[in-house]
Short mmCIF file of C-alpha atoms in Angstrom, two decimals:
data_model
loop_
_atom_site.label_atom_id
_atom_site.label_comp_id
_atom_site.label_asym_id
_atom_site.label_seq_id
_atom_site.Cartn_x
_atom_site.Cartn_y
_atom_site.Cartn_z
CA UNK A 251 84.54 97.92 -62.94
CA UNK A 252 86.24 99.70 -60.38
CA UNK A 253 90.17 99.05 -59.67
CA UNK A 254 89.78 96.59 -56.77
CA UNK A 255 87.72 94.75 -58.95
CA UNK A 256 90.40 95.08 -61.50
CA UNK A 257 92.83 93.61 -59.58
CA UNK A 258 90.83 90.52 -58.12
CA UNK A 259 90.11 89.81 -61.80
CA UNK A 260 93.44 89.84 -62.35
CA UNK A 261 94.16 87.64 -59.53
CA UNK A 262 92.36 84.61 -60.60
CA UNK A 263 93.01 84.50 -64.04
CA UNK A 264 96.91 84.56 -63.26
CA UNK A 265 95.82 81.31 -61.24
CA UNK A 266 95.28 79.81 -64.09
CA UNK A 267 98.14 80.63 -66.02
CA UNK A 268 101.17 80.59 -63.05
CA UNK A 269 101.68 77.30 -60.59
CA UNK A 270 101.64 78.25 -56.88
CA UNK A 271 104.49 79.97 -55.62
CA UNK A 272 106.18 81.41 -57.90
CA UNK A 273 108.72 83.86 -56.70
CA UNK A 274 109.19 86.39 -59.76
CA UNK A 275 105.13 86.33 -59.94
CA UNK A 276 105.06 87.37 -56.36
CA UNK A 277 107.70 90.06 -57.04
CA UNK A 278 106.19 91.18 -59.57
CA UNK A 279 102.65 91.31 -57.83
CA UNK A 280 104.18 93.41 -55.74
CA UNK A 281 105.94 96.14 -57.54
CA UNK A 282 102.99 96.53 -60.10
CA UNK A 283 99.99 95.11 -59.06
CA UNK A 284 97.83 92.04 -60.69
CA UNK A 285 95.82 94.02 -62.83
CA UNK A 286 99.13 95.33 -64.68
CA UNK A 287 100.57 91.93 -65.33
CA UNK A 288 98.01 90.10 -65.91
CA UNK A 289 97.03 92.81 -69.06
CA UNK A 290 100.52 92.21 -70.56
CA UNK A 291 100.16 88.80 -70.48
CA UNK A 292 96.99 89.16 -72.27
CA UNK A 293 97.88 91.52 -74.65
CA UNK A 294 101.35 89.50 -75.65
CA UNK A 295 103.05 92.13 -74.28
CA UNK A 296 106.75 91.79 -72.42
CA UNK A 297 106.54 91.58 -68.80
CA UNK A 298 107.10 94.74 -66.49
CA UNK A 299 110.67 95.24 -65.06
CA UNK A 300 111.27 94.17 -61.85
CA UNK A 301 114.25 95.45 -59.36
CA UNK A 302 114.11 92.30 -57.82
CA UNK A 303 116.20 90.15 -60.11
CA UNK A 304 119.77 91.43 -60.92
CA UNK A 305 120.13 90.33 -64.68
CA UNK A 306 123.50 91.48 -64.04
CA UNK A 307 124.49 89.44 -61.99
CA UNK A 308 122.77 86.48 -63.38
CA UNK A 309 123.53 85.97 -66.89
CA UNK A 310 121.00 83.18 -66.56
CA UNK A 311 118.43 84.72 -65.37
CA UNK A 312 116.76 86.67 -68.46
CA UNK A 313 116.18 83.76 -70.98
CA UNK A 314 114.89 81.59 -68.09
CA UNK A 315 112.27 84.81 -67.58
CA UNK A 316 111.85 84.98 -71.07
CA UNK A 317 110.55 81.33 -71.27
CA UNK A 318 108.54 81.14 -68.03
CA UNK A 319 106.82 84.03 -69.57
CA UNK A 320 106.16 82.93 -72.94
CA UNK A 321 105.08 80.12 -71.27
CA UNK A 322 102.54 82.10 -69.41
CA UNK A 323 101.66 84.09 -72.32
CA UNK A 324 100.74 81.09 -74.38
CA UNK A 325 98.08 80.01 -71.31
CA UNK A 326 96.68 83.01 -71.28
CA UNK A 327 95.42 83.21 -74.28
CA UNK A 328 92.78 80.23 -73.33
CA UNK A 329 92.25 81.87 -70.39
CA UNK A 330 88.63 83.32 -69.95
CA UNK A 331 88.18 85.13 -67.23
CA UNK A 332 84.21 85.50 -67.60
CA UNK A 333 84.08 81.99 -68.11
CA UNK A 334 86.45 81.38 -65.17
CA UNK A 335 84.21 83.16 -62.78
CA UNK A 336 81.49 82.12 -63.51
CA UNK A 337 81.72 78.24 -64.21
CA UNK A 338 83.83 78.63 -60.53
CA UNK A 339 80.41 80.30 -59.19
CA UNK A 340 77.93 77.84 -60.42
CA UNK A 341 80.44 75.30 -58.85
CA UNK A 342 79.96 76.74 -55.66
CA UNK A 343 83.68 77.77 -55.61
CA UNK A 344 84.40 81.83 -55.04
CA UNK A 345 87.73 83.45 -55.25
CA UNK A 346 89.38 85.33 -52.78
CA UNK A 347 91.99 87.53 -52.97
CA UNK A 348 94.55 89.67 -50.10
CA UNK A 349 92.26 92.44 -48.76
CA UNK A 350 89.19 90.74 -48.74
CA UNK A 351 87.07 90.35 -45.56
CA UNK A 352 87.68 86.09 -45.88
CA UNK A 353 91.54 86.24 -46.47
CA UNK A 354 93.39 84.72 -43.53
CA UNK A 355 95.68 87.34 -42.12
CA UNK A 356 98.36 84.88 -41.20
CA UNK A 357 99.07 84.55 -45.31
CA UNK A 358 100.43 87.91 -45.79
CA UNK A 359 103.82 87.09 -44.11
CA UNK A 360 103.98 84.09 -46.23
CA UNK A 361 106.92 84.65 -49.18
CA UNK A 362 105.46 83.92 -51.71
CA UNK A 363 102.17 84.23 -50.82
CA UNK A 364 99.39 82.88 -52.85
CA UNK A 365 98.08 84.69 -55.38
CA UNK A 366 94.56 84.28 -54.03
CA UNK A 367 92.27 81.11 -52.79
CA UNK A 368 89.78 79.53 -54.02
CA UNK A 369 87.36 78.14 -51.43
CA UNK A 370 84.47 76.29 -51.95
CA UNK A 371 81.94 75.25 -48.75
CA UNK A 372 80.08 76.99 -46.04
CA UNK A 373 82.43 78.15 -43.66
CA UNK A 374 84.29 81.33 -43.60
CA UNK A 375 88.18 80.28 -44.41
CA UNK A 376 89.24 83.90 -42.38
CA UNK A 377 86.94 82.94 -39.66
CA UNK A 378 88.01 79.35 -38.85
CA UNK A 379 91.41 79.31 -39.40
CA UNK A 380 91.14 82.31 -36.16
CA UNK A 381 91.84 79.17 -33.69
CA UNK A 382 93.18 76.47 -35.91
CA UNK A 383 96.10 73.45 -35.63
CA UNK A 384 97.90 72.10 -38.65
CA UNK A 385 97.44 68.16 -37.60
CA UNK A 386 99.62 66.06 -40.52
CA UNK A 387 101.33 62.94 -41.22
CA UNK A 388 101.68 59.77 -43.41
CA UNK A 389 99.39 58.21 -45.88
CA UNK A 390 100.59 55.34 -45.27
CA UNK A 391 99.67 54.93 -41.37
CA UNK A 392 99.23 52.59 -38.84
CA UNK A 393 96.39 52.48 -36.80
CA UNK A 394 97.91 54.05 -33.56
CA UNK A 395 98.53 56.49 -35.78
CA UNK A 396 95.14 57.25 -37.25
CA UNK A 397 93.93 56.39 -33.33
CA UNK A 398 96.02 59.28 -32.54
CA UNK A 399 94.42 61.86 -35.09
CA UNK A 400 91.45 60.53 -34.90
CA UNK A 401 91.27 61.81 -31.01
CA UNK A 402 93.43 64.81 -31.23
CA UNK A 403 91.43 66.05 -33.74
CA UNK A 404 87.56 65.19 -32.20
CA UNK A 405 89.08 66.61 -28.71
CA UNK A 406 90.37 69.99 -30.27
CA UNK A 407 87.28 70.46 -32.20
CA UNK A 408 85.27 70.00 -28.66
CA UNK A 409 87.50 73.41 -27.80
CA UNK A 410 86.55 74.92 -30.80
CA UNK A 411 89.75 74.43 -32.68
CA UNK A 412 89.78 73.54 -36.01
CA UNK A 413 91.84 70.77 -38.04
CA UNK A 414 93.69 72.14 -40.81
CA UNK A 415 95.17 69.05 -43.35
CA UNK A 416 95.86 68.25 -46.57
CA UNK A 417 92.70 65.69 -47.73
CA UNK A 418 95.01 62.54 -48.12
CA UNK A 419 94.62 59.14 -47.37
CA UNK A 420 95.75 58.37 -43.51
CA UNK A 421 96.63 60.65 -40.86
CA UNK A 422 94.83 63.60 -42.92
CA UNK A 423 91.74 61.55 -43.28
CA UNK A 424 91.23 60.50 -40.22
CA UNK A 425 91.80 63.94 -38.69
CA UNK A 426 89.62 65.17 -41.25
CA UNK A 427 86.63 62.98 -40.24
CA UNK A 428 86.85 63.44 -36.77
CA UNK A 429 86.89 67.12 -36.82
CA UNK A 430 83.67 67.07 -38.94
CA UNK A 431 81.81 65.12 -36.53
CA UNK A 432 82.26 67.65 -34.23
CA UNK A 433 82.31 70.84 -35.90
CA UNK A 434 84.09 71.89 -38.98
CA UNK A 435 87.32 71.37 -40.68
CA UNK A 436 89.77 72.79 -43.52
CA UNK A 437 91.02 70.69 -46.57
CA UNK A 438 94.27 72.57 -48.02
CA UNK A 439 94.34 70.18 -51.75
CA UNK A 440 96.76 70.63 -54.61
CA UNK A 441 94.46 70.49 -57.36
CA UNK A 442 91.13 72.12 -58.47
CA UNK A 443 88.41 72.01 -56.32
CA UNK A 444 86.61 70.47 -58.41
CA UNK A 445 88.83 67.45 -58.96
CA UNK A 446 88.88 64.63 -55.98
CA UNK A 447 92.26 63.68 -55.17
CA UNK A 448 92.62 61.09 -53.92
CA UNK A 449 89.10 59.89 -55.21
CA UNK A 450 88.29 57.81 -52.19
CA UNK A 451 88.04 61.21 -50.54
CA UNK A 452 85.56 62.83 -52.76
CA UNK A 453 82.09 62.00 -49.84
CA UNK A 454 84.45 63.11 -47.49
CA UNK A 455 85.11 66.34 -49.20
CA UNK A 456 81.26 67.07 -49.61
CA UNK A 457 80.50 66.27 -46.15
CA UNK A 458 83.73 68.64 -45.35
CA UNK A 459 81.87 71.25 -47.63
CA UNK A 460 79.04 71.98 -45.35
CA UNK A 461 80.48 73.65 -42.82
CA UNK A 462 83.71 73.91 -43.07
CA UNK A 463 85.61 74.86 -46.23
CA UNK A 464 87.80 73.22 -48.99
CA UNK A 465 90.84 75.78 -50.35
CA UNK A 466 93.05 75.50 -53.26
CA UNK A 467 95.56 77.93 -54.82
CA UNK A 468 94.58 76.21 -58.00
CA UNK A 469 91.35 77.00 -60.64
CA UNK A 470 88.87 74.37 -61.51
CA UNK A 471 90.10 71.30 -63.21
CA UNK A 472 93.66 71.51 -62.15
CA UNK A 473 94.80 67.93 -61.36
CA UNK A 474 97.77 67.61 -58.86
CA UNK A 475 101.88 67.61 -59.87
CA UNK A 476 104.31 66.09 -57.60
CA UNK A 477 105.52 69.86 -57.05
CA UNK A 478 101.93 70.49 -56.33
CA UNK A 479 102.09 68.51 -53.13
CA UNK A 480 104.92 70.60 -51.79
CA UNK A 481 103.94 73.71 -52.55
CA UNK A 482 100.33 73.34 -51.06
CA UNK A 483 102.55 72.32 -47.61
CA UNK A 484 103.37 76.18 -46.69
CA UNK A 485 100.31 77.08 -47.06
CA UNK A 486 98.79 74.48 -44.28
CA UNK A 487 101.73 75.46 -42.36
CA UNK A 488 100.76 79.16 -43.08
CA UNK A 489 97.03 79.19 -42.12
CA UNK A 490 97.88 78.08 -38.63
CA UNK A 491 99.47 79.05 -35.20
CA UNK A 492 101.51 75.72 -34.72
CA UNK A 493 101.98 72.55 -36.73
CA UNK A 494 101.48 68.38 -35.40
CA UNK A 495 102.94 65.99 -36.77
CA UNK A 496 101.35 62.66 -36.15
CA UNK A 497 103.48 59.96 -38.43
CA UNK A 498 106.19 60.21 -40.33
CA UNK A 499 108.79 58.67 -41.68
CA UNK A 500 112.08 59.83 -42.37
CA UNK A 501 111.21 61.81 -45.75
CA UNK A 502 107.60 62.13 -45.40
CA UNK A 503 105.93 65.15 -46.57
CA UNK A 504 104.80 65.82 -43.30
CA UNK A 505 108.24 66.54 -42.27
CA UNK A 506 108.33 69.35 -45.12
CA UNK A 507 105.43 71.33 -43.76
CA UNK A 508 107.28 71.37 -39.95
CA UNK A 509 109.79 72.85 -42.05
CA UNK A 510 107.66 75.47 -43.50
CA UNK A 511 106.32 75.97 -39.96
CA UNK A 512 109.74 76.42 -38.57
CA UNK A 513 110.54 79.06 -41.06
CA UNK A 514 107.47 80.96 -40.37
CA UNK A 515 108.16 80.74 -36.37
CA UNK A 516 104.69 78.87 -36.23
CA UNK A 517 105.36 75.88 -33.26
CA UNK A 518 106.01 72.49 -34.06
CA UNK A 519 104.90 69.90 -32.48
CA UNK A 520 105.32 66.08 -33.06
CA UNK A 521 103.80 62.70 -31.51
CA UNK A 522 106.16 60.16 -30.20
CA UNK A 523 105.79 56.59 -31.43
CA UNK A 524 107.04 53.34 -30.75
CA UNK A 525 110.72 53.03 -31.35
CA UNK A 526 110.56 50.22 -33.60
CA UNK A 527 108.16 52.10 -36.19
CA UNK A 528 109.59 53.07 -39.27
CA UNK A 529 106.86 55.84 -39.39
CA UNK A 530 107.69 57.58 -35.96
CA UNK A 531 111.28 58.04 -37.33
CA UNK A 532 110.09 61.70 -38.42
CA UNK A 533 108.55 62.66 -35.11
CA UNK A 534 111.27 61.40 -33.02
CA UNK A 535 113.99 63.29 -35.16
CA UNK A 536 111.75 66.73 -35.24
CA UNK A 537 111.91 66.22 -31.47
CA UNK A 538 115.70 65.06 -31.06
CA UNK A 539 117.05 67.07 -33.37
CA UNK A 540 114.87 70.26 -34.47
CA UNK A 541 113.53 71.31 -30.74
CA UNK A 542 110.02 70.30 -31.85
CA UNK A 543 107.64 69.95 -28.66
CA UNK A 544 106.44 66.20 -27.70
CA UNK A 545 102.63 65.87 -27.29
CA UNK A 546 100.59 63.26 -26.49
CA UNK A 547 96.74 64.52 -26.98
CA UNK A 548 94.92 67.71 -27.88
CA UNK A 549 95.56 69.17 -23.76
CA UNK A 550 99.68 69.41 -25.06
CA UNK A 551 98.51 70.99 -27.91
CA UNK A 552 96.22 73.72 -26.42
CA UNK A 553 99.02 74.27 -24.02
CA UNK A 554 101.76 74.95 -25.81
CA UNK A 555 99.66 77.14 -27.85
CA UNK A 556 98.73 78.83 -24.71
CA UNK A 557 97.17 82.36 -26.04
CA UNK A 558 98.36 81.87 -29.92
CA UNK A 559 95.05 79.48 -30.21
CA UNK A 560 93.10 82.71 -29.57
CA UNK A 561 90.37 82.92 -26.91
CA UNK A 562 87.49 80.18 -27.00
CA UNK A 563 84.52 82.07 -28.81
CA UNK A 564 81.54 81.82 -27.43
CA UNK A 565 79.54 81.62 -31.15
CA UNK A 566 79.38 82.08 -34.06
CA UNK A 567 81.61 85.17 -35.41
CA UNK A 568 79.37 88.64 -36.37
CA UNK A 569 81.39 91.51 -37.96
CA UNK A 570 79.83 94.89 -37.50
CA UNK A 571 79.89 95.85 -41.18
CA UNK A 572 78.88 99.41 -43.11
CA UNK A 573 77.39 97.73 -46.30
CA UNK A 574 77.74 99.91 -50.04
CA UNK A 575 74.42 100.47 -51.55
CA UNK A 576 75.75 97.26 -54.07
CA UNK A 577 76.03 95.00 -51.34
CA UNK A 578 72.92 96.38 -50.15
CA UNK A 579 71.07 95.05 -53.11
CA UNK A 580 73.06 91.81 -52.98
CA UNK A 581 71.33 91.08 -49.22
CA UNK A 582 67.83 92.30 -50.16
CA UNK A 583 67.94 90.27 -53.03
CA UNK A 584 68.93 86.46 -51.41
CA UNK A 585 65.89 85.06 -50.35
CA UNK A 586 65.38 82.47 -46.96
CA UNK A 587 64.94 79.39 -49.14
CA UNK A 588 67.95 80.12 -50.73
CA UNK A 589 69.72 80.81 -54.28
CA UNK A 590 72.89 80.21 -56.20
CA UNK A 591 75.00 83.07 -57.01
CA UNK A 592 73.83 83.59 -61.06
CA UNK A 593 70.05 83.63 -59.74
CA UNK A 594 71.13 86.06 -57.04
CA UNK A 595 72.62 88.49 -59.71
CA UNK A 596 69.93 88.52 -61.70
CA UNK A 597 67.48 89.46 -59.27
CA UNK A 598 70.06 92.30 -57.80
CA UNK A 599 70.39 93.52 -61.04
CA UNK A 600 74.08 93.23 -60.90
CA UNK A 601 76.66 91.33 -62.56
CA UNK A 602 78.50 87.97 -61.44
CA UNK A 603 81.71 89.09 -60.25
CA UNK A 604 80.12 91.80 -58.26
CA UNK A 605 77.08 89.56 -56.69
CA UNK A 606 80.41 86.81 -56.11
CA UNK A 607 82.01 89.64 -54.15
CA UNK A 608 79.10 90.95 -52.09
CA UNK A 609 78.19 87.45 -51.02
CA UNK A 610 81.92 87.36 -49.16
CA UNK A 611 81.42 90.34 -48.01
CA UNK A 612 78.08 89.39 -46.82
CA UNK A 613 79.21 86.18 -45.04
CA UNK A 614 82.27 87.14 -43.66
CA UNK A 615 80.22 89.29 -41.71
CA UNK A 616 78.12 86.69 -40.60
CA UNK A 617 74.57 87.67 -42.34
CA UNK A 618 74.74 84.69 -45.27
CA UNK A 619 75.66 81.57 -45.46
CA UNK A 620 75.63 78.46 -48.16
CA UNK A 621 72.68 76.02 -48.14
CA UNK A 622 72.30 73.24 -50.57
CA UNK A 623 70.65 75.98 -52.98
CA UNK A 624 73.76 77.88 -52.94
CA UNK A 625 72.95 81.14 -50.20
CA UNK A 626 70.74 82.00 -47.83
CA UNK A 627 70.55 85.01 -45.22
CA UNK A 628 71.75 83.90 -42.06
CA UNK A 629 69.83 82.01 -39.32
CA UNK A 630 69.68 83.73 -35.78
#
């Protein structure tokens, strides 16, 4: 297993073990790599110094380390990585880490980043988040305000932008399902991908999972936190050039990723509502007080966007790729009526993690993609 491999390895199994954004994990991802960690937490070993905590001068600071780790340590010791893989594979869901050819490039400047994805559907996560709007709001709406991301979201798709949201009930919902019936969407969730939350979503999720794709930063069978909910917000903030919000109330979450957007320098952009809604109080104070842009419909959006939105492809994406002799075998080896990943490995000769790898390669440069047997080579 070669070090890259090492490292993605690493990655996912500290998934499982770590919630999303941690800040001392990220540090120390950083200074030492995955692959280093994540073997001292296996081993019951003590974690690797870091220079970015001053113990010093926070007295506090070491036995709250000290417990976050033995924390850690105790979950990864249930932790199989094999079995993490591979039950993720014959899900459908594939991990994917900084470096590879689907990680979104807008994530690196996020601090802290995710420790990888995991994606699960048909479409490339790199690919369509390329020309992509952050379209959020309550879960509790009204109908103008579902009316509102309900055509936003159908008109942008018609431009070949894609709807990133967060899979709840109300404005994400309705942005969600308008998107799909026009092209493809993303579904940012807090929880496993193989958990439906909220459960009234879970058809909407499989229709999402055709063609476009469903990400979490958390393994399978994760169910959400409150934190959870939070957290996942910077990273729908992160995977796009600007941020709408639809409907929101005064403390809506909605309101949390603008602020993540803000702090990125991403644009924010809110809806106006009437005055006398309790759930335009959010988008009237992001405008009043927080220099957000007013928009009405998807033609303010792809304005104030302007060039950010990226040019208006004419197609699908194809990435001119030199394939190793591995992924090589991979290609030869998925057949036009299709195959899941395991029966794909076998007939390569090659081992899960590897064929799981090749396969991203493979699609993110356009020459697989899923089917409802699991991959096929690409139709031109």
């Amino acid at each position: 297993m070669s070090e890259r491999d090492d490292e993605v390895r690493a990655r996912a199994c500290l998934t499982a073990v770590a919630g999303p954004g941690n800040t001392w994990l990220a540090d120390l991802l950083a200074e030492h790599g995955a692959a280093p960690v994540w073997a001292a937490l296996a081993r019951g070993q003590d974690p690797p110094i870091t220079d970015t905590v001053d113990i010093e001068a926070d007295p506090e600071a070491r036995p709250a380390m000290e417990r976050t780790w033995k924390r850690w340590r105790t979950r990864a010791e249930r932790v199989d990585p094999d079995g993490l893989l591979g039950d993720s594979a014959e899900m459908g869901v594939r991990f994917v880490a900084p470096g590879d050819p689907e990680w979104p490039g807008r994530l690196d400047g996020l601090d802290p980043g995710p420790y990888g994805l995991w994606v699960r559907g048909g479409g490339d996560l790199r690919n369509l988040c390329l020309r992509s709007v952050a379209l959020v709001g309550a879960r509790a709406a009204t109908s103008y305000g579902e009316h509102v991301a309900s055509e936003m979201a159908y008109s942008l798709g018609e431009h070949s932008v894609i709807t990133v949201s967060g899979g709840a009930y109300g404005i994400d919902g309705a942005a969600h399902r308008a998107a799909h019936a026009v092209g493809a969407t993303v579904v940012v969730l807090a929880c496993g991908l193989d958990v439906d939350y909220p459960r009234g979503h879970a058809a909407l999720f499989a229709d999402v999972s055709r063609r476009g794709v469903l990400v979490s930063e958390r393994p399978l069978g994760a169910t959400p936190r409150a934190r959870d909910f939070l957290v996942r917000n910077r990273l729908i903030a992160a995977l796009t050039p600007g941020t709408v919000v639809i409907e929101a109330g005064r403390r809506s979450g909605a309101l949390n990723t603008a602020t993540h957007a803000t702090s990125m320098g991403r644009a924010v952009m809110a809806v106006p509502g009437p005055v006398t809604s309790a759930l335009s109080v959010g988008c009237h104070q992001l405008v009043r007080d927080h220099g957000a842009l007013c928009v009405t419909g998807a033609a303010d959006v792809l304005e104030y966007l302007g060039g950010d939105a990226g040019p208006e492809p004419s197609g699908p994406v194809r990435v001119e790729t030199v394939l190793s002799p591995e992924t090589e075998r991979v290609l030869a080896a998925v057949p036009r009526t299709g195959a899941g990943t395991a029966s794909i490995a076998l007939e390569c000769g090659g081992d899960l993690e590897g064929t799981m790898r090749a396969l991203g390669v493979l699609a993110a440069a356009g020459l697989v993609e899923r089917c409802t047997a699991g991959w096929r080579p690409t139709r031109t």
